Tab-separated table of N, CA and C in Angstrom:
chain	number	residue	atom	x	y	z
B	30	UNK	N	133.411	90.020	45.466
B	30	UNK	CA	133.596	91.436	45.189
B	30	UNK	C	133.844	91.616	43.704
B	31	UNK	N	133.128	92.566	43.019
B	31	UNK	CA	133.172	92.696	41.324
B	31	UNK	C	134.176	93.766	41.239
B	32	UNK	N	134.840	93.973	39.596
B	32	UNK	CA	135.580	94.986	39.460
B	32	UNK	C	135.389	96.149	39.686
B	33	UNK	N	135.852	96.745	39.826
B	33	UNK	CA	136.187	98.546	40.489
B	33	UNK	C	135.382	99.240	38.709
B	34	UNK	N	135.376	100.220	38.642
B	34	UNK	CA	135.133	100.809	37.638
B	34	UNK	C	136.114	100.696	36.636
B	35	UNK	N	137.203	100.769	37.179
B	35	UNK	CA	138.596	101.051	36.238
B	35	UNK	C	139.072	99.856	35.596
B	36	UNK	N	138.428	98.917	35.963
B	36	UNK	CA	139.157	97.881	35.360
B	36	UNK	C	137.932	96.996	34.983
B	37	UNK	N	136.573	97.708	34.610
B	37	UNK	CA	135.893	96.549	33.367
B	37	UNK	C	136.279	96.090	32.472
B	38	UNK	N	135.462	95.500	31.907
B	38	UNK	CA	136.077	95.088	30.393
B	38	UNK	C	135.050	95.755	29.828
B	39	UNK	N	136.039	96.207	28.389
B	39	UNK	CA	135.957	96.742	27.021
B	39	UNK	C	135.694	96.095	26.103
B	40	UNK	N	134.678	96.458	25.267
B	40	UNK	CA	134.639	95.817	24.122
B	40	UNK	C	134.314	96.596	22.696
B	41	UNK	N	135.309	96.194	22.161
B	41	UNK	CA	134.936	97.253	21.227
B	41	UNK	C	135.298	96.556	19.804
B	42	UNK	N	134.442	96.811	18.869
B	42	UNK	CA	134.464	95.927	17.246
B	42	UNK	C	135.123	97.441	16.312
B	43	UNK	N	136.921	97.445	16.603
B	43	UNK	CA	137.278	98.571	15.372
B	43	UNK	C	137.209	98.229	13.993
B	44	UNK	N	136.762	96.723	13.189
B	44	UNK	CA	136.817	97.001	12.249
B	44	UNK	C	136.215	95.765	12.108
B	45	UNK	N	135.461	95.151	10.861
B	45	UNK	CA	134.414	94.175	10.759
B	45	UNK	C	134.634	92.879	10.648
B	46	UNK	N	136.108	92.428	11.297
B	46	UNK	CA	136.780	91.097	11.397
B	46	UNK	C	136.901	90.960	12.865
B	47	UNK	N	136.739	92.400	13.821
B	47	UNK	CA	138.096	92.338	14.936
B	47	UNK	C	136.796	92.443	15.867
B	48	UNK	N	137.299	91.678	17.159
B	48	UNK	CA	136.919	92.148	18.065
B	48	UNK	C	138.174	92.399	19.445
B	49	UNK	N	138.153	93.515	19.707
B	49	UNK	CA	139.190	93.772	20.702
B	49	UNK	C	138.349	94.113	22.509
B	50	UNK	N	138.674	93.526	23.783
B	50	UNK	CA	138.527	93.360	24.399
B	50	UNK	C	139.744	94.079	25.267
B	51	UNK	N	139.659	94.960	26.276
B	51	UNK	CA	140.437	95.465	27.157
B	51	UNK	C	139.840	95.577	28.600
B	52	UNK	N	141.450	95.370	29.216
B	52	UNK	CA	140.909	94.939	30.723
B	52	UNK	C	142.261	95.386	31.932
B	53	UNK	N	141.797	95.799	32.925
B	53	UNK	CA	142.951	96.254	33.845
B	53	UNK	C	143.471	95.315	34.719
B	54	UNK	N	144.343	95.161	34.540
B	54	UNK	CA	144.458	93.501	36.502
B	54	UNK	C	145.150	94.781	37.469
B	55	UNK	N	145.344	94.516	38.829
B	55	UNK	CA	145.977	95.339	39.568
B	55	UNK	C	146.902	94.317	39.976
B	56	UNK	N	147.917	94.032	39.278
B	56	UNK	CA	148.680	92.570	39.441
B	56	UNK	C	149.873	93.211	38.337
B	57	UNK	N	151.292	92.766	38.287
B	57	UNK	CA	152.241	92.680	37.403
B	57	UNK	C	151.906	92.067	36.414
B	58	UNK	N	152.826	92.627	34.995
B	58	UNK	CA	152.527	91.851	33.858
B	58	UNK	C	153.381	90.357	33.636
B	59	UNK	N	153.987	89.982	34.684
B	59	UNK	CA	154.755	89.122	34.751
B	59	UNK	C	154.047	87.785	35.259
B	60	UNK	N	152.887	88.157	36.421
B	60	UNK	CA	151.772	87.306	37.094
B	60	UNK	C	151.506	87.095	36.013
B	61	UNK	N	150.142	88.028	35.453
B	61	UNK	CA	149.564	87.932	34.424
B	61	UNK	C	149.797	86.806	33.190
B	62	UNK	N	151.120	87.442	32.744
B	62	UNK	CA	151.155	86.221	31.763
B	62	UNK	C	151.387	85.117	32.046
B	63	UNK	N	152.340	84.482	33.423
B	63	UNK	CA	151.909	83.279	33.765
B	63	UNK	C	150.634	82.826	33.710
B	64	UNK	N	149.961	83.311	34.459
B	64	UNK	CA	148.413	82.489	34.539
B	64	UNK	C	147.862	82.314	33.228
B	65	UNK	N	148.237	82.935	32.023
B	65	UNK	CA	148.094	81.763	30.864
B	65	UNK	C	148.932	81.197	30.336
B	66	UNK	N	149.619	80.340	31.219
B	66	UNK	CA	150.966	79.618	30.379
B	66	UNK	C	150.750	78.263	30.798
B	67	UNK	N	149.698	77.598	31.654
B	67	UNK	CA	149.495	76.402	31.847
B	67	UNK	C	148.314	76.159	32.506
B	68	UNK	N	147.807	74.991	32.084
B	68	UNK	CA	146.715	74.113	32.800
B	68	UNK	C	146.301	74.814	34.657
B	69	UNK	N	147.413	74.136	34.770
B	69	UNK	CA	147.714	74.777	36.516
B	69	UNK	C	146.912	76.117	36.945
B	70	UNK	N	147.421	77.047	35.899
B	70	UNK	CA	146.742	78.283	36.413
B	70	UNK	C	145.242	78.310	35.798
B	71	UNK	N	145.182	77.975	34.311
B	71	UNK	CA	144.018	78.423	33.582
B	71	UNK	C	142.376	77.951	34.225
B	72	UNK	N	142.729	76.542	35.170
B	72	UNK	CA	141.584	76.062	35.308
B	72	UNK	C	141.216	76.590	36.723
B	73	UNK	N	142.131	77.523	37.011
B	73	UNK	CA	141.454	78.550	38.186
B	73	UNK	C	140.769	79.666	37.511
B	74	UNK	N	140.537	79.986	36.325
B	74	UNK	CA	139.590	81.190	36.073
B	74	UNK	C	139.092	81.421	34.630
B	75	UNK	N	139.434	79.888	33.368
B	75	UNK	CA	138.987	80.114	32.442
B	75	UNK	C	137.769	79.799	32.183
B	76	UNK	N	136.916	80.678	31.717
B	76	UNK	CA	135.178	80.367	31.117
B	76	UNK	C	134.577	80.709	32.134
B	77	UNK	N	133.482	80.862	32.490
B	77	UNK	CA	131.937	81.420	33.184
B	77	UNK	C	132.026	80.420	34.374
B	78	UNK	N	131.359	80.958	35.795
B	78	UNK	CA	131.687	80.082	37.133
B	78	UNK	C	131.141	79.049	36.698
B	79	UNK	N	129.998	78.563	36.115
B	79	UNK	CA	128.471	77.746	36.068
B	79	UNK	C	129.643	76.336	35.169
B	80	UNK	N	130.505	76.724	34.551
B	80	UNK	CA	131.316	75.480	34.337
B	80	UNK	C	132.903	75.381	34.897
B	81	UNK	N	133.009	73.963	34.993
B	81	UNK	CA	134.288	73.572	35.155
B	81	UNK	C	134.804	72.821	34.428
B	82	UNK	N	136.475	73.003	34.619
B	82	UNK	CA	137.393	72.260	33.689
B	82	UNK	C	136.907	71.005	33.520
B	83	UNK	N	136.503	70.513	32.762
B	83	UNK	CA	136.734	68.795	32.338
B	83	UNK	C	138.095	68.094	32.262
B	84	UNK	N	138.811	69.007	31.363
B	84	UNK	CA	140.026	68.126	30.696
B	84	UNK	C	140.723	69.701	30.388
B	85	UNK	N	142.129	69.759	30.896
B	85	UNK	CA	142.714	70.634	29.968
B	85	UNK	C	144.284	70.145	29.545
B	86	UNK	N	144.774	70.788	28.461
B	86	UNK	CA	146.358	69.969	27.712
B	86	UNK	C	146.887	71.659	27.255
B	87	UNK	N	148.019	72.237	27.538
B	87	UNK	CA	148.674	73.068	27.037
B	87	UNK	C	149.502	73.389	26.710
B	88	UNK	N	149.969	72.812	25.692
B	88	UNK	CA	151.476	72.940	25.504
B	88	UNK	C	152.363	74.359	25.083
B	89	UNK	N	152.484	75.020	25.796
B	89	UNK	CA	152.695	76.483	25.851
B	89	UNK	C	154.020	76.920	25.441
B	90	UNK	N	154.236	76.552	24.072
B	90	UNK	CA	155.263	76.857	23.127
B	90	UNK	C	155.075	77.579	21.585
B	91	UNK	N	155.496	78.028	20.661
B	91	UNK	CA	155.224	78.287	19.512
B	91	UNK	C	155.284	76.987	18.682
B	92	UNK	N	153.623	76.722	18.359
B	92	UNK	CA	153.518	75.260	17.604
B	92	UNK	C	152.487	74.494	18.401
B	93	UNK	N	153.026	74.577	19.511
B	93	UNK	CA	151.994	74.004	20.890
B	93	UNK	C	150.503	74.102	20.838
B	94	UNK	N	150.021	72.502	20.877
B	94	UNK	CA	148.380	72.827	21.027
B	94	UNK	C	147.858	73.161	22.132
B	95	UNK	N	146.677	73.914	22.463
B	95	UNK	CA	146.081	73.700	23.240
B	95	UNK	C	144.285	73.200	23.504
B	96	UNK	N	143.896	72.546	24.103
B	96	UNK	CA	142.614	72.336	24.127
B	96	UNK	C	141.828	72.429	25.729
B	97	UNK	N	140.656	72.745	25.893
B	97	UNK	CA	139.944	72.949	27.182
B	97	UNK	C	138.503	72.781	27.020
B	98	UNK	N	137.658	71.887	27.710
B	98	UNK	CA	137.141	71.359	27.471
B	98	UNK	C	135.923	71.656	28.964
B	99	UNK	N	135.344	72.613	28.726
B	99	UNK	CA	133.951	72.593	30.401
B	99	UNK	C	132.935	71.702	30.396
B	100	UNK	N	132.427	71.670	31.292
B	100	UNK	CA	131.382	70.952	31.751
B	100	UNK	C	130.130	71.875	32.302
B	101	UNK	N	128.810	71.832	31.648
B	101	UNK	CA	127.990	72.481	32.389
B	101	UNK	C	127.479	71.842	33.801
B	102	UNK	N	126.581	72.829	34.311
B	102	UNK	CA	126.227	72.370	35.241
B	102	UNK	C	125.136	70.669	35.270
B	103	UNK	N	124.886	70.803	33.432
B	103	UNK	CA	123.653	69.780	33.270
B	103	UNK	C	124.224	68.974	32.757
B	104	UNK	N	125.507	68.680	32.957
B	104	UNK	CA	126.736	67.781	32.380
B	104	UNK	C	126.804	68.282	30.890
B	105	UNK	N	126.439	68.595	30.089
B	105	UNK	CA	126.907	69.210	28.791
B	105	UNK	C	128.320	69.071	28.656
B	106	UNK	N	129.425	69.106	27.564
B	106	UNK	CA	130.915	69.713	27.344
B	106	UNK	C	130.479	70.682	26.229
B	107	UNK	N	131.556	71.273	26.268
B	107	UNK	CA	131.902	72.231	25.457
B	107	UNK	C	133.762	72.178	25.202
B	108	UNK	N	133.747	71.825	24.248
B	108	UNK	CA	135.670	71.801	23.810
B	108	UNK	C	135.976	73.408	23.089
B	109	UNK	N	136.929	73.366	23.147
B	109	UNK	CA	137.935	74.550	22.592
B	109	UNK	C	139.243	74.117	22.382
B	110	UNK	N	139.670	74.514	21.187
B	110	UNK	CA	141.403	74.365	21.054
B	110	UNK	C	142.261	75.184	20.101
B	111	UNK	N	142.801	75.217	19.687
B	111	UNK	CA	143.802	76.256	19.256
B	111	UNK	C	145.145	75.342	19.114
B	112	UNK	N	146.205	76.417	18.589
B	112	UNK	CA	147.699	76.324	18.574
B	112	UNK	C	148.479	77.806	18.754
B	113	UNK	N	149.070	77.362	19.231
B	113	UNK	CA	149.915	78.922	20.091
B	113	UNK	C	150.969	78.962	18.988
B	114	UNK	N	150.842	80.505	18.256
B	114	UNK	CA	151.912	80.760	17.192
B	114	UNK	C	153.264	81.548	17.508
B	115	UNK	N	152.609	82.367	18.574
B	115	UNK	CA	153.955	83.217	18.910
B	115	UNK	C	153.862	83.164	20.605
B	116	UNK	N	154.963	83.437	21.298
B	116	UNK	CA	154.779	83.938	22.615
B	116	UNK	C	156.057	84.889	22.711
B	117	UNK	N	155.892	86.217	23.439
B	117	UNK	CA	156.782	86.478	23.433
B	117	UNK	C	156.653	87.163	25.238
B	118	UNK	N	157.021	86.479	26.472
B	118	UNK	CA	157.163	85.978	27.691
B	118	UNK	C	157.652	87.730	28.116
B	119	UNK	N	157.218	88.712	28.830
B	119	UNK	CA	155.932	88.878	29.498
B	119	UNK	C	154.825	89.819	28.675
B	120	UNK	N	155.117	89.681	27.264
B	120	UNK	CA	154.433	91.060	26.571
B	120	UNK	C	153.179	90.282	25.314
B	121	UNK	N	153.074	89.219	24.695
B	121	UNK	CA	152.264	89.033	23.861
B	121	UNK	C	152.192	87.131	24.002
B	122	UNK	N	151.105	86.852	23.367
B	122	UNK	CA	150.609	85.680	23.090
B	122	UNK	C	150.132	85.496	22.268
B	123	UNK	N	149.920	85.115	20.637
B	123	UNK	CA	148.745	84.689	19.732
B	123	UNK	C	149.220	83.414	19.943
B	124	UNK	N	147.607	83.189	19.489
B	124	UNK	CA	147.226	82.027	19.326
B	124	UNK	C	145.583	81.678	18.706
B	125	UNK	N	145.778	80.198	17.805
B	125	UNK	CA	143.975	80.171	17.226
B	125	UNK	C	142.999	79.470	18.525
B	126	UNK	N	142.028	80.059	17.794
B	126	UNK	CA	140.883	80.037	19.293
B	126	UNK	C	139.506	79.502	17.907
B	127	UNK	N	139.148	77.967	18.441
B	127	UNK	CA	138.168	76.964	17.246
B	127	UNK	C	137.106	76.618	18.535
B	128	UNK	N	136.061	76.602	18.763
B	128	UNK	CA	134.920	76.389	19.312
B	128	UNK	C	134.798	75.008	18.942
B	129	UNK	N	134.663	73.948	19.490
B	129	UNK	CA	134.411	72.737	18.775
B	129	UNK	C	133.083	72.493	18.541
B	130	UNK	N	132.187	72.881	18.805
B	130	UNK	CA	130.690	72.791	18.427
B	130	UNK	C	130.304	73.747	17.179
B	131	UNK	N	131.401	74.287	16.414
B	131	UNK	CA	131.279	74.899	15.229
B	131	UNK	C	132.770	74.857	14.455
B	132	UNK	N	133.087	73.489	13.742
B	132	UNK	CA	134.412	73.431	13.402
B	132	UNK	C	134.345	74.546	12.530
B	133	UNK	N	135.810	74.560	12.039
B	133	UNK	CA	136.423	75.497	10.906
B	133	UNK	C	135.965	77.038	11.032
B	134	UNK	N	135.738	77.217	12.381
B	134	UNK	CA	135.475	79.310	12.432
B	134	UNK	C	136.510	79.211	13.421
B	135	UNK	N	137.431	79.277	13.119
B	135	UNK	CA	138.769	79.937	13.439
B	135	UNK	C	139.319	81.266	13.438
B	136	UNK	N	139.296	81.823	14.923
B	136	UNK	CA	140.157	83.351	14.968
B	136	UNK	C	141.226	83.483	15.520
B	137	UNK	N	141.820	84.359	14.781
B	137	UNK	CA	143.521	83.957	15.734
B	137	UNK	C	143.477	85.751	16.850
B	138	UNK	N	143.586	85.119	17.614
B	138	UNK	CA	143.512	86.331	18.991
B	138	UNK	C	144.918	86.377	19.393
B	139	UNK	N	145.296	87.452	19.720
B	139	UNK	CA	146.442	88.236	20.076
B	139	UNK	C	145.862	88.850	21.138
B	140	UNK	N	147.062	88.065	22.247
B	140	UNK	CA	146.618	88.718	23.548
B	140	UNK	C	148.186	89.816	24.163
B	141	UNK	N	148.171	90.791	24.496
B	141	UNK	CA	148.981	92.168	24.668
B	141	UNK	C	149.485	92.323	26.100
B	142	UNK	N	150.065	92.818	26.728
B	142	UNK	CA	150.274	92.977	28.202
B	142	UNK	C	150.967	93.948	28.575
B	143	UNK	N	150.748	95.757	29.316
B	143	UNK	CA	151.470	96.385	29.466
B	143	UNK	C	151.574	97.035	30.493
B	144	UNK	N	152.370	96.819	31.320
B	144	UNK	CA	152.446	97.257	32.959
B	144	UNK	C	152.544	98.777	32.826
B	145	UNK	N	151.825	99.436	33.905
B	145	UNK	CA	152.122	100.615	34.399
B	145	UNK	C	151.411	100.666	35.603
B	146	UNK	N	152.724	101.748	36.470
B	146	UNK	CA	152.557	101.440	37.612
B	146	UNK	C	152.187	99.806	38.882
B	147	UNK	N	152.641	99.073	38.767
B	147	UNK	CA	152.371	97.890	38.861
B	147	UNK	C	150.626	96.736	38.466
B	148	UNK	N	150.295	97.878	37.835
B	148	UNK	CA	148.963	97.366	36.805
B	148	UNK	C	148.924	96.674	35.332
B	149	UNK	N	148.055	95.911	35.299
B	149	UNK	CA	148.613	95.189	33.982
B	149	UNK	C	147.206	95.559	32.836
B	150	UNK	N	147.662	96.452	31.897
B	150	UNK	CA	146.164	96.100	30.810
B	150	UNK	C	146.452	95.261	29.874
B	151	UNK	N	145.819	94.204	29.987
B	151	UNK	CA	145.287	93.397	29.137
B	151	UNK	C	144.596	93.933	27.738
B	152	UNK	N	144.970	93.644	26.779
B	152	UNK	CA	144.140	93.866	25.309
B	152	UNK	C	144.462	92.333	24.681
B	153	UNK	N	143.173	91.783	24.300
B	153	UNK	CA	143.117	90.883	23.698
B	153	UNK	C	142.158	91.083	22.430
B	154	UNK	N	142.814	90.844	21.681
B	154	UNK	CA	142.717	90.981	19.918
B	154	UNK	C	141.992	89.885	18.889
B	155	UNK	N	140.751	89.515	18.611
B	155	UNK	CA	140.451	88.006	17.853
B	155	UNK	C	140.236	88.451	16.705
B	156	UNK	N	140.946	88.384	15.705
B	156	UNK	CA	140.230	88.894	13.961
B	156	UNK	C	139.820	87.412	13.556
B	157	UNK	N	138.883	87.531	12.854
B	157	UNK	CA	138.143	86.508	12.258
B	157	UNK	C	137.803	85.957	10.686
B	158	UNK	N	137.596	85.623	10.052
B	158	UNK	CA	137.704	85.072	8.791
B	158	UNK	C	136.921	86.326	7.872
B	159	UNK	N	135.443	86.229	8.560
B	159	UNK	CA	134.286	87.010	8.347
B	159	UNK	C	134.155	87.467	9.166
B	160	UNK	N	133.206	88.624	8.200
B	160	UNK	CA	132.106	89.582	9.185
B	160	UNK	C	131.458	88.770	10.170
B	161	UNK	N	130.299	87.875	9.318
B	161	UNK	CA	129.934	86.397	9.825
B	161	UNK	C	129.975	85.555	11.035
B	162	UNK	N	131.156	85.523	11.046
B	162	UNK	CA	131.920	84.627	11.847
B	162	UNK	C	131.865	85.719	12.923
B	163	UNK	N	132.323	86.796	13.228
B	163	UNK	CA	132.620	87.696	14.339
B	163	UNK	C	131.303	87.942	14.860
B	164	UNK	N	130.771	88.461	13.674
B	164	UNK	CA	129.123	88.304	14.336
B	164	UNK	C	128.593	87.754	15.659
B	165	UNK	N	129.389	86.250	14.713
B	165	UNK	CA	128.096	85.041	15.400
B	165	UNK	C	129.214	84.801	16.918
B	166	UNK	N	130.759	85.487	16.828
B	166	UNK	CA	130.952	85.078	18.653
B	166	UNK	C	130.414	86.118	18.386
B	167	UNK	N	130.057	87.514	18.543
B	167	UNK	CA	129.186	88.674	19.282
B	167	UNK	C	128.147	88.099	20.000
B	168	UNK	N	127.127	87.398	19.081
B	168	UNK	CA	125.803	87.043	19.302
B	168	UNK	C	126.288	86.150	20.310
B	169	UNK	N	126.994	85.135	20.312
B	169	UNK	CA	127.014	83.404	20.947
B	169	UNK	C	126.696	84.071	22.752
B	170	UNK	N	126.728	85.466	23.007
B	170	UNK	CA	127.096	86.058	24.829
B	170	UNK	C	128.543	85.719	25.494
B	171	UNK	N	129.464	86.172	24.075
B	171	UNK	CA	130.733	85.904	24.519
B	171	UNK	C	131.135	87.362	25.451
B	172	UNK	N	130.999	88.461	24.860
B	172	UNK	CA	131.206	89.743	25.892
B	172	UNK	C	130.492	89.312	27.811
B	173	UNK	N	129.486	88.672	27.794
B	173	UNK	CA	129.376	88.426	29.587
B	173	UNK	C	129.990	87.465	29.745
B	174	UNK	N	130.053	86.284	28.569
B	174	UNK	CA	131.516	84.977	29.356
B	174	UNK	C	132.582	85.375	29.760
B	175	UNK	N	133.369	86.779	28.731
B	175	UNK	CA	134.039	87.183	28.690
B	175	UNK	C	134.876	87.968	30.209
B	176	UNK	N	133.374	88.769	30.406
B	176	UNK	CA	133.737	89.708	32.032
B	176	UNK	C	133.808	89.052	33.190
B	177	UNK	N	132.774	87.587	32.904
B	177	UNK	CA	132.975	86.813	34.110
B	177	UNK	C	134.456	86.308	34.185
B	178	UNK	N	134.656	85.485	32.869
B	178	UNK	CA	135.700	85.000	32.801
B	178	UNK	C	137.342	86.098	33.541
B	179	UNK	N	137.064	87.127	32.569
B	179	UNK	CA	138.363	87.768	33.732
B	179	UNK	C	137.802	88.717	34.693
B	180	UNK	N	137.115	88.812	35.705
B	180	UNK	CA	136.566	88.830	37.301
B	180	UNK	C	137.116	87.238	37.545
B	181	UNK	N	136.632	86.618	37.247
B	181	UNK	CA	137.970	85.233	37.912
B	181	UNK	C	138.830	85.567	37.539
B	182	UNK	N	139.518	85.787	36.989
B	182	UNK	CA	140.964	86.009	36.360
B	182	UNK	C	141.468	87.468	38.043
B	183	UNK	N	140.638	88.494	37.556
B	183	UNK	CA	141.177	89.018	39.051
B	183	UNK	C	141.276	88.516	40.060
B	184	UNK	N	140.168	87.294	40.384
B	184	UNK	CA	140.495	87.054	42.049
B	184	UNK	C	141.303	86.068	41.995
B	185	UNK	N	141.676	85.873	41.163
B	185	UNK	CA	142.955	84.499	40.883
B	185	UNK	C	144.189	85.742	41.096
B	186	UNK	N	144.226	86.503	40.313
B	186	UNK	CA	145.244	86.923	40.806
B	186	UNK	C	145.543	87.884	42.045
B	187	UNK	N	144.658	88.056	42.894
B	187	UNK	CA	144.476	88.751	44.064
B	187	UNK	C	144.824	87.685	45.048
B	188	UNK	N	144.682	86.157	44.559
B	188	UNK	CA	144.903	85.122	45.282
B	188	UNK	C	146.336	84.945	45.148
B	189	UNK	N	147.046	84.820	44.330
B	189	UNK	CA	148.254	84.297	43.966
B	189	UNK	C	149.034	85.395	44.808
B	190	UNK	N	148.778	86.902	44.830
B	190	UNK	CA	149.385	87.776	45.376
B	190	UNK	C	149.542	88.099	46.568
B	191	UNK	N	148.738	87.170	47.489
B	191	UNK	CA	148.101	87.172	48.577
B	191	UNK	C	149.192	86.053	48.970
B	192	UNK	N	149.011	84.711	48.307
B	192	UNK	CA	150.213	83.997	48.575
B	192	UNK	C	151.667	84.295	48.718
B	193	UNK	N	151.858	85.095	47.393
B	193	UNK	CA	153.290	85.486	47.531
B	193	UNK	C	153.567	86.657	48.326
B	194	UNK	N	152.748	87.075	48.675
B	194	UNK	CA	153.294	87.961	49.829
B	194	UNK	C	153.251	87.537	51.651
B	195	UNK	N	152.596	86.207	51.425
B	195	UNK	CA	152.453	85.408	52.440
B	195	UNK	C	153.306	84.503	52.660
């Protein structure tokens, strides 16, 4: 089952570094930010169905690396890693986000969280070095990794909620 209308994702470029991404969960902001605070949860819904986790490490502190690493379907990897600069537990997250198949284009994304009514919107924030650089995630078909990626992210948390109320 795909998202409702109300809760696609957004994408929108306000200024020629940024790309900002918004999204609704029908879940608490308290779920929410768990499911990015560790391995455990992330490799239930991070990146596009067509891959899976290979390897993931998260050390989910200010300073803390993280790296994640898919597998295509044609065995391919693809790495990613970062370091988590701030967290502030249930309302924000930055952290750098490095593609490993293109070192040194580094964006630091700020991810947001604000409940209403027991709904959570998500705004996640990536400013980038360059124009350039933002560009080229535009181009790379990060906006459809993106929607797939949280449509898992909903039924992960439609799952978890399902549990805890079970």
């Amino acid at each position: 089952m795909g998202p409702s209308a109300s809760n696609q994702l957004m994408v929108t470029t306000p200024s020629d570094r940024e790309i900002v991404m918004t999204r609704v969960f029908d879940a608490p902001r308290d779920l929410v930010f768990e499911t990015h605070s560790s391995c455990e949860h992330m490799s239930h819904w991070w990146g596009p169905r067509k891959y899976e986790i290979a390897s993931c490490e998260i050390d989910f502190r200010p300073g803390g690396a993280w790296r994640i690493v898919h597998r295509g379907p044609d065995g391919e990897v693809h790495g990613f890693r970062g370091e988590f600069r701030e967290i502030v537990r249930p309302e924000r997250i930055v952290w750098t986000f490095e593609y490993e198949g293109m070192p040194g284009h580094v964006s630091v994304d700020t991810l947001t969280l604000e409940e209403h009514d027991g709904k959570t919107t998500l705004t996640a924030t990536s400013v980038f070095d360059t124009v350039e650089d933002r560009d080229g995630m535009i181009e790379s078909g990060m906006e459809s990794g993106a929607a797939e990626t949280y449509d898992r992210l909903d039924e992960y948390l439609e799952a978890l909620k399902g549990d805890a109320a079970g």
